[in-house]
């Protein structure tokens, strides 16, 4: 089979790219080694940026997600500072659940990814094939890619590859040269629980910054049917330097920490604790090369502070669809031409990733973190900023303005 555009990976980045191509009238081949629905180890939180990207695919998609029984709407964040102070921050200070659409959602990846794939299945422009693991990527003399499975079976040749096959992408490592760098990589664990008490009635997501676990953090995210996604993440460099056993620390914190032990005393873990690695966007890397584009986790675009990767994958998928179509139209798959994709992605995400890198570094200073949390309780300016850093880049940009720090120190609106 010969195609102009082939997408490797049908997660949020790959599915988004395929759907935008279909919306523009372009055909593509979409391959994934799994058969959907399939699980993906993740925190499962869907920020407001995800909702915005869904709306770009189809105006009705946010409403369809909101109506799905496999998700819960989330209305805010509970920050727990190292000194134990709880800071509850709604995404919208004056929200009304009976009137307003939720700013965020929480859904298991097995359900959210399938939500996107079901849309893919409806589009005749997308040739979607599951259960195909491409392990060999060979450039032919005419510049096209020959794609084969491990046993040498040829699946297709393609003019350009959109590589969206995740954090463990062999293509990203071996061909694009994205080496694992401990200072720009996060190790994480996730488990599902039933029977956790004290969950927010408004499905606030919980981020616990526990003093003797910094610079890592622990999360508790509510899910449908009274379940919760519970996990920890820590910079790989810190895990190694501090010789941290994440599984032991997660179990210990749930069993002994004052803010958690009673809530988990009668809880039941559903299935195993699963580990995953997150290539962070704290270092700017090349996202393209000769006839290929890297999307999402394969492009190391995960937020270094929050660990969010879904919206960034969808942003990169949207831009990849645009530049792949332009490359086909121009018959130009050169690195110089495709570098415009890098520029488009980093125009949207670059400043945000830099700010998140700076906030990530603050986790090394628990005293400063406590100070900020204490101030935020009676400081609407800071509380709004802490909330909006998960939702809106313009608000996060306020962190760079001198007037923000005056309001931080002295209060005010």
Short mmCIF file of C-alpha atoms in Angstrom, two decimals:
data_model
loop_
_atom_site.label_atom_id
_atom_site.label_comp_id
_atom_site.label_asym_id
_atom_site.label_seq_id
_atom_site.Cartn_x
_atom_site.Cartn_y
_atom_site.Cartn_z
CA UNK A 1 0.00 0.00 0.00
CA UNK A 2 1.26 3.48 -0.88
CA UNK A 3 0.01 6.50 1.08
CA UNK A 4 1.00 10.13 1.33
CA UNK A 5 0.54 10.41 5.11
CA UNK A 6 0.90 7.64 7.69
CA UNK A 7 0.32 8.19 11.41
CA UNK A 8 1.92 5.81 13.91
CA UNK A 9 -0.15 5.68 17.09
CA UNK A 10 -3.87 6.35 17.64
CA UNK A 11 -3.67 8.00 21.07
CA UNK A 12 -4.79 11.63 21.51
CA UNK A 13 -2.01 13.05 19.33
CA UNK A 14 -2.38 10.62 16.44
CA UNK A 15 -6.17 10.53 16.52
CA UNK A 16 -6.34 14.34 16.63
CA UNK A 17 -4.00 14.60 13.63
CA UNK A 18 -6.07 12.07 11.67
CA UNK A 19 -9.33 13.87 12.45
CA UNK A 20 -7.98 17.27 11.42
CA UNK A 21 -6.69 15.77 8.18
CA UNK A 22 -10.10 14.24 7.56
CA UNK A 23 -11.82 17.57 8.30
CA UNK A 24 -9.61 19.14 5.63
CA UNK A 25 -10.44 16.41 3.12
CA UNK A 26 -7.09 14.59 3.27
CA UNK A 27 -6.79 10.82 3.46
CA UNK A 28 -4.34 9.11 5.81
CA UNK A 29 -3.34 5.71 7.16
CA UNK A 30 -3.52 5.41 10.96
CA UNK A 31 -1.76 2.43 12.59
CA UNK A 32 -1.66 1.30 16.21
CA UNK A 33 -0.15 -1.82 17.76
CA UNK A 34 -3.04 -2.14 20.20
CA UNK A 35 -6.69 -2.95 19.63
CA UNK A 36 -9.05 -0.36 21.06
CA UNK A 37 -10.32 0.14 23.65
CA UNK A 38 -6.99 -0.26 25.41
CA UNK A 39 -5.60 1.02 28.70
CA UNK A 40 -2.88 3.66 29.00
CA UNK A 41 -1.11 4.46 32.27
CA UNK A 42 -1.84 8.12 32.99
CA UNK A 43 -3.25 10.50 35.57
CA UNK A 44 -6.50 10.64 33.56
CA UNK A 45 -7.15 14.37 34.08
CA UNK A 46 -8.45 16.36 31.09
CA UNK A 47 -7.73 20.06 31.42
CA UNK A 48 -9.59 22.94 29.84
CA UNK A 49 -7.01 22.89 27.06
CA UNK A 50 -8.22 19.40 26.10
CA UNK A 51 -11.77 20.73 25.83
CA UNK A 52 -10.57 23.56 23.59
CA UNK A 53 -8.80 21.07 21.29
CA UNK A 54 -11.89 18.87 21.13
CA UNK A 55 -13.90 21.91 20.07
CA UNK A 56 -11.43 22.52 17.23
CA UNK A 57 -12.08 18.98 15.95
CA UNK A 58 -15.86 19.31 16.16
CA UNK A 59 -18.06 21.91 17.82
CA UNK A 60 -20.21 19.24 19.45
CA UNK A 61 -17.39 17.13 20.88
CA UNK A 62 -17.10 18.85 24.31
CA UNK A 63 -20.82 18.37 24.88
CA UNK A 64 -20.61 14.74 23.83
CA UNK A 65 -17.74 14.17 26.26
CA UNK A 66 -19.66 15.94 29.01
CA UNK A 67 -22.61 13.59 28.44
CA UNK A 68 -20.51 10.44 28.57
CA UNK A 69 -21.00 8.31 31.71
CA UNK A 70 -17.30 7.35 31.60
CA UNK A 71 -16.16 10.79 32.83
CA UNK A 72 -16.79 13.14 35.74
CA UNK A 73 -16.70 16.94 35.46
CA UNK A 74 -14.04 18.60 37.61
CA UNK A 75 -14.48 22.07 39.02
CA UNK A 76 -11.15 22.82 40.68
CA UNK A 77 -7.91 21.85 42.40
CA UNK A 78 -7.03 21.12 46.02
CA UNK A 79 -3.36 21.93 46.63
CA UNK A 80 -1.83 20.45 49.79
CA UNK A 81 1.37 22.32 50.69
CA UNK A 82 4.32 20.66 52.49
CA UNK A 83 3.14 22.16 55.79
CA UNK A 84 -0.23 20.44 55.33
CA UNK A 85 -2.23 23.53 54.44
CA UNK A 86 -5.06 22.80 52.04
CA UNK A 87 -5.71 25.39 49.38
CA UNK A 88 -8.97 24.81 47.51
CA UNK A 89 -9.11 26.69 44.23
CA UNK A 90 -12.07 26.41 41.87
CA UNK A 91 -11.30 26.72 38.17
CA UNK A 92 -14.04 29.36 38.05
CA UNK A 93 -14.58 31.23 41.35
CA UNK A 94 -18.29 31.79 40.69
CA UNK A 95 -19.10 28.46 39.06
CA UNK A 96 -22.59 27.03 39.15
CA UNK A 97 -22.84 23.32 38.32
CA UNK A 98 -26.45 23.71 37.25
CA UNK A 99 -25.57 26.41 34.74
CA UNK A 100 -21.94 26.22 33.65
CA UNK A 101 -20.07 23.69 31.57
CA UNK A 102 -17.21 22.10 33.49
CA UNK A 103 -13.76 23.57 32.92
CA UNK A 104 -12.15 20.14 33.22
CA UNK A 105 -12.98 16.45 33.26
CA UNK A 106 -11.48 13.20 34.55
CA UNK A 107 -11.80 10.02 32.52
CA UNK A 108 -9.78 6.84 32.34
CA UNK A 109 -7.58 6.76 29.27
CA UNK A 110 -9.17 3.49 28.16
CA UNK A 111 -12.40 5.50 27.81
CA UNK A 112 -11.13 8.89 26.59
CA UNK A 113 -8.83 7.47 23.93
CA UNK A 114 -11.67 5.25 22.72
CA UNK A 115 -13.92 8.33 22.61
CA UNK A 116 -11.52 9.80 20.03
CA UNK A 117 -11.08 6.48 18.21
CA UNK A 118 -14.83 6.09 17.84
CA UNK A 119 -14.79 9.41 15.99
CA UNK A 120 -11.92 8.12 13.85
CA UNK A 121 -13.94 5.01 12.94
CA UNK A 122 -16.70 7.21 11.54
CA UNK A 123 -14.44 8.98 9.06
CA UNK A 124 -14.02 7.37 5.61
CA UNK A 125 -10.93 9.51 4.96
CA UNK A 126 -9.06 7.61 7.72
CA UNK A 127 -7.81 4.08 7.03
CA UNK A 128 -7.50 2.89 10.64
CA UNK A 129 -5.77 -0.41 11.30
CA UNK A 130 -5.29 -1.88 14.76
CA UNK A 131 -3.04 -4.62 16.08
CA UNK A 132 -0.17 -3.65 13.78
CA UNK A 133 3.18 -3.02 15.47
CA UNK A 134 5.58 -1.20 13.15
CA UNK A 135 9.14 -1.91 14.29
CA UNK A 136 11.11 -1.25 11.09
CA UNK A 137 11.26 2.18 9.43
CA UNK A 138 13.37 2.24 6.26
CA UNK A 139 13.98 5.16 3.91
CA UNK A 140 13.76 4.15 0.24
CA UNK A 141 15.85 5.71 -2.53
CA UNK A 142 12.88 7.84 -3.59
CA UNK A 143 12.63 9.28 -0.05
CA UNK A 144 9.54 7.36 1.02
CA UNK A 145 9.29 5.36 4.24
CA UNK A 146 8.87 1.58 4.09
CA UNK A 147 7.09 0.33 7.20
CA UNK A 148 7.40 -3.26 8.36
CA UNK A 149 6.42 -5.39 11.33
CA UNK A 150 8.96 -7.38 13.36
CA UNK A 151 8.67 -10.40 11.06
CA UNK A 152 9.49 -8.28 8.02
CA UNK A 153 5.96 -7.98 6.67
CA UNK A 154 5.60 -4.76 4.70
CA UNK A 155 2.53 -2.80 5.74
CA UNK A 156 2.85 0.38 3.70
CA UNK A 157 5.12 2.97 2.15
CA UNK A 158 4.48 6.60 3.06
CA UNK A 159 5.62 10.01 1.93
CA UNK A 160 5.63 11.43 5.45
CA UNK A 161 5.35 9.86 8.92
CA UNK A 162 3.54 11.43 11.85
CA UNK A 163 5.08 9.63 14.81
CA UNK A 164 2.65 9.58 17.73
CA UNK A 165 3.45 6.23 19.32
CA UNK A 166 4.16 7.43 22.82
CA UNK A 167 6.82 7.91 25.43
CA UNK A 168 8.61 4.66 24.57
CA UNK A 169 8.79 5.42 20.84
CA UNK A 170 11.69 3.53 19.26
CA UNK A 171 11.51 5.92 16.30
CA UNK A 172 11.99 8.94 18.57
CA UNK A 173 15.01 7.33 20.22
CA UNK A 174 16.72 5.62 17.31
CA UNK A 175 15.96 7.91 14.37
CA UNK A 176 15.11 11.29 15.90
CA UNK A 177 17.80 10.96 18.59
CA UNK A 178 15.65 11.72 21.65
CA UNK A 179 17.76 10.14 24.37
CA UNK A 180 16.36 9.62 27.87
CA UNK A 181 17.79 12.42 30.03
CA UNK A 182 17.13 12.00 33.78
CA UNK A 183 16.88 15.76 34.32
CA UNK A 184 14.12 15.97 31.70
CA UNK A 185 12.24 12.77 32.45
CA UNK A 186 9.73 11.83 35.15
CA UNK A 187 9.10 8.42 36.69
CA UNK A 188 5.53 7.77 37.76
CA UNK A 189 3.20 5.15 39.23
CA UNK A 190 -0.57 4.88 38.99
CA UNK A 191 -3.17 2.71 40.67
CA UNK A 192 -6.97 2.68 40.74
CA UNK A 193 -8.79 2.57 44.06
CA UNK A 194 -12.36 2.07 45.22
CA UNK A 195 -13.71 3.33 48.52
CA UNK A 196 -11.43 6.33 49.06
CA UNK A 197 -13.23 8.67 51.46
CA UNK A 198 -13.17 12.46 51.55
CA UNK A 199 -13.26 13.01 47.81
CA UNK A 200 -14.52 16.42 46.77
CA UNK A 201 -18.25 16.60 45.91
CA UNK A 202 -17.19 18.90 43.06
CA UNK A 203 -14.53 16.45 41.88
CA UNK A 204 -11.61 18.72 42.68
CA UNK A 205 -8.35 17.04 41.73
CA UNK A 206 -5.89 16.71 44.61
CA UNK A 207 -2.17 17.49 44.39
CA UNK A 208 -0.20 16.65 47.55
CA UNK A 209 3.28 18.15 47.89
CA UNK A 210 4.58 16.15 50.85
CA UNK A 211 7.72 17.54 52.48
CA UNK A 212 9.87 14.40 52.57
CA UNK A 213 8.75 13.40 49.07
CA UNK A 214 9.73 16.60 47.27
CA UNK A 215 10.52 17.30 44.47
CA UNK A 216 7.85 14.69 43.73
CA UNK A 217 4.12 14.88 44.33
CA UNK A 218 1.19 12.58 44.97
CA UNK A 219 -2.20 12.90 43.27
CA UNK A 220 -5.73 11.71 43.95
CA UNK A 221 -8.17 12.24 41.07
CA UNK A 222 -11.88 11.30 41.42
CA UNK A 223 -13.35 9.01 38.75
CA UNK A 224 -16.82 7.73 37.85
CA UNK A 225 -18.48 5.13 40.09
CA UNK A 226 -16.70 6.33 43.22
CA UNK A 227 -13.27 5.25 42.04
CA UNK A 228 -10.06 7.28 42.14
CA UNK A 229 -6.82 7.48 40.19
CA UNK A 230 -3.96 7.62 42.71
CA UNK A 231 -0.32 8.02 41.85
CA UNK A 232 3.05 9.64 42.33
CA UNK A 233 5.57 11.30 40.07
CA UNK A 234 9.15 12.40 40.58
CA UNK A 235 11.96 13.61 38.34
CA UNK A 236 14.02 10.59 37.30
CA UNK A 237 17.23 12.33 38.35
CA UNK A 238 15.82 12.81 41.86
CA UNK A 239 14.63 9.20 42.06
CA UNK A 240 18.15 8.06 41.29
CA UNK A 241 19.96 10.59 43.48
CA UNK A 242 17.73 9.97 46.50
CA UNK A 243 17.47 6.19 45.86
CA UNK A 244 13.67 6.42 46.08
CA UNK A 245 11.56 3.27 45.74
CA UNK A 246 8.38 4.82 44.37
CA UNK A 247 6.21 1.77 45.05
CA UNK A 248 7.26 1.63 48.68
CA UNK A 249 6.87 5.38 49.14
CA UNK A 250 3.39 5.42 47.59
CA UNK A 251 2.22 2.61 49.86
CA UNK A 252 3.82 4.23 52.90
CA UNK A 253 2.31 7.68 52.29
CA UNK A 254 -1.18 6.24 51.78
CA UNK A 255 -0.86 4.23 54.99
CA UNK A 256 0.77 6.77 57.29
CA UNK A 257 0.44 10.36 56.08
CA UNK A 258 -1.99 12.35 58.29
CA UNK A 259 -3.91 13.73 55.30
CA UNK A 260 -4.31 10.31 53.66
CA UNK A 261 -4.20 7.37 56.07
CA UNK A 262 -7.80 7.53 57.32
CA UNK A 263 -9.14 8.12 53.81
CA UNK A 264 -7.41 5.00 52.48
CA UNK A 265 -7.89 2.78 55.53
CA UNK A 266 -10.96 1.07 54.04
CA UNK A 267 -10.09 1.57 50.37
CA UNK A 268 -9.49 -1.30 47.95
CA UNK A 269 -6.88 -1.19 45.23
CA UNK A 270 -8.26 -2.29 41.87
CA UNK A 271 -5.58 -4.13 39.94
CA UNK A 272 -1.81 -3.61 40.05
CA UNK A 273 0.27 -0.52 40.59
CA UNK A 274 1.61 0.33 37.13
CA UNK A 275 4.67 2.38 36.27
CA UNK A 276 5.31 4.75 33.40
CA UNK A 277 7.90 7.23 32.17
CA UNK A 278 7.24 10.80 31.06
CA UNK A 279 9.65 12.55 28.65
CA UNK A 280 9.25 16.16 29.76
CA UNK A 281 9.14 19.30 27.67
CA UNK A 282 11.60 21.05 29.99
CA UNK A 283 14.18 20.93 27.21
CA UNK A 284 13.44 22.09 23.69
CA UNK A 285 14.04 19.27 21.24
CA UNK A 286 13.71 18.93 17.49
CA UNK A 287 10.23 17.73 16.53
CA UNK A 288 10.90 17.01 12.87
CA UNK A 289 13.39 15.65 10.37
CA UNK A 290 13.55 14.23 6.88
CA UNK A 291 9.93 13.30 6.10
CA UNK A 292 8.76 12.89 9.71
CA UNK A 293 7.09 14.82 12.53
CA UNK A 294 7.05 13.86 16.23
CA UNK A 295 3.82 14.33 18.17
CA UNK A 296 2.93 14.34 21.86
CA UNK A 297 4.93 12.10 24.18
CA UNK A 298 7.08 10.91 21.26
CA UNK A 299 8.15 14.54 20.90
CA UNK A 300 8.84 14.97 24.65
CA UNK A 301 6.10 17.59 25.09
CA UNK A 302 4.80 16.73 28.58
CA UNK A 303 4.34 19.63 31.00
CA UNK A 304 7.26 19.45 33.47
CA UNK A 305 5.25 20.78 36.42
CA UNK A 306 1.82 19.20 36.15
CA UNK A 307 2.76 16.13 34.10
CA UNK A 308 -0.06 16.88 31.67
CA UNK A 309 0.49 15.44 28.23
CA UNK A 310 -2.93 14.93 26.64
CA UNK A 311 -3.62 18.52 25.61
CA UNK A 312 -0.07 18.99 24.37
CA UNK A 313 -0.37 15.85 22.26
CA UNK A 314 -3.60 17.19 20.77
CA UNK A 315 -2.05 20.60 20.06
CA UNK A 316 0.86 18.93 18.28
CA UNK A 317 -1.57 16.68 16.39
CA UNK A 318 -3.46 19.68 15.08
CA UNK A 319 -0.30 21.38 13.85
CA UNK A 320 1.11 18.13 12.46
CA UNK A 321 -2.00 17.65 10.32
CA UNK A 322 -1.59 21.16 8.95
CA UNK A 323 2.10 20.88 8.07
CA UNK A 324 1.87 17.32 6.76
CA UNK A 325 -0.84 18.44 4.34
CA UNK A 326 1.25 21.44 3.30
CA UNK A 327 4.30 19.20 2.76
CA UNK A 328 2.29 16.86 0.54
CA UNK A 329 0.91 19.77 -1.47
CA UNK A 330 4.39 21.26 -1.90
CA UNK A 331 6.06 17.88 -2.50
CA UNK A 332 8.61 19.05 0.06
CA UNK A 333 9.48 16.74 2.98
CA UNK A 334 12.84 18.33 3.74
CA UNK A 335 13.91 19.16 7.30
CA UNK A 336 14.00 22.86 6.38
CA UNK A 337 10.35 22.85 5.29
CA UNK A 338 9.13 20.69 8.17
CA UNK A 339 10.94 22.87 10.74
CA UNK A 340 7.92 25.14 10.38
CA UNK A 341 5.98 22.50 12.32
CA UNK A 342 8.44 22.85 15.21
CA UNK A 343 7.98 26.61 15.14
CA UNK A 344 4.18 26.31 15.19
CA UNK A 345 4.16 23.89 18.14
CA UNK A 346 6.62 25.89 20.21
CA UNK A 347 4.81 29.15 19.46
CA UNK A 348 1.83 27.61 21.21
CA UNK A 349 3.56 25.61 23.94
CA UNK A 350 7.10 26.93 24.32
CA UNK A 351 6.48 29.73 26.78
CA UNK A 352 4.17 27.55 28.81
CA UNK A 353 6.79 24.79 29.00
CA UNK A 354 9.45 27.28 30.13
CA UNK A 355 7.23 28.64 32.89
CA UNK A 356 6.38 25.12 34.03
CA UNK A 357 10.07 24.26 34.16
CA UNK A 358 10.58 27.23 36.49
CA UNK A 359 7.69 26.09 38.73
CA UNK A 360 9.08 22.56 38.73
CA UNK A 361 12.29 23.92 40.22
CA UNK A 362 10.33 25.58 43.03
CA UNK A 363 9.52 22.10 44.36
CA UNK A 364 13.08 21.99 45.68
CA UNK A 365 12.21 24.78 48.14
CA UNK A 366 9.38 23.64 50.46
CA UNK A 367 9.64 26.79 52.61
CA UNK A 368 8.88 28.95 49.61
CA UNK A 369 6.04 26.63 48.61
CA UNK A 370 4.53 26.93 52.10
CA UNK A 371 4.86 30.71 51.96
CA UNK A 372 2.97 30.87 48.67
CA UNK A 373 0.23 28.57 49.96
CA UNK A 374 -0.18 30.62 53.13
CA UNK A 375 -0.42 33.85 51.14
CA UNK A 376 -2.88 32.41 48.63
CA UNK A 377 -5.53 31.71 51.29
CA UNK A 378 -6.23 35.43 51.70
CA UNK A 379 -4.91 36.65 48.36
CA UNK A 380 -7.38 36.40 45.45
CA UNK A 381 -4.70 37.38 42.94
CA UNK A 382 -2.47 34.46 43.83
CA UNK A 383 -5.30 31.96 44.22
CA UNK A 384 -6.60 32.86 40.77
CA UNK A 385 -3.14 32.52 39.28
CA UNK A 386 -2.51 29.10 40.83
CA UNK A 387 -5.81 27.90 39.41
CA UNK A 388 -5.34 29.38 35.98
CA UNK A 389 -1.85 28.00 35.48
CA UNK A 390 -3.60 24.72 34.74
CA UNK A 391 -6.10 26.33 32.43
CA UNK A 392 -4.81 29.46 30.70
CA UNK A 393 -1.35 30.57 29.57
CA UNK A 394 -2.18 34.26 29.77
CA UNK A 395 -2.74 33.95 33.50
CA UNK A 396 0.50 32.06 33.97
CA UNK A 397 2.31 34.86 32.17
CA UNK A 398 1.43 37.08 35.12
CA UNK A 399 4.15 35.25 37.06
CA UNK A 400 6.66 37.21 34.98
CA UNK A 401 5.19 40.62 35.83
CA UNK A 402 6.72 42.60 38.74
CA UNK A 403 3.28 43.74 39.85
CA UNK A 404 2.32 40.13 40.53
CA UNK A 405 4.99 39.82 43.22
CA UNK A 406 3.88 43.05 44.86
CA UNK A 407 0.38 41.57 45.12
CA UNK A 408 1.88 38.27 46.32
CA UNK A 409 3.70 39.99 49.17
CA UNK A 410 1.10 42.57 50.14
CA UNK A 411 -2.19 41.08 48.99
CA UNK A 412 -4.75 42.76 46.80
CA UNK A 413 -6.90 41.93 43.84
#
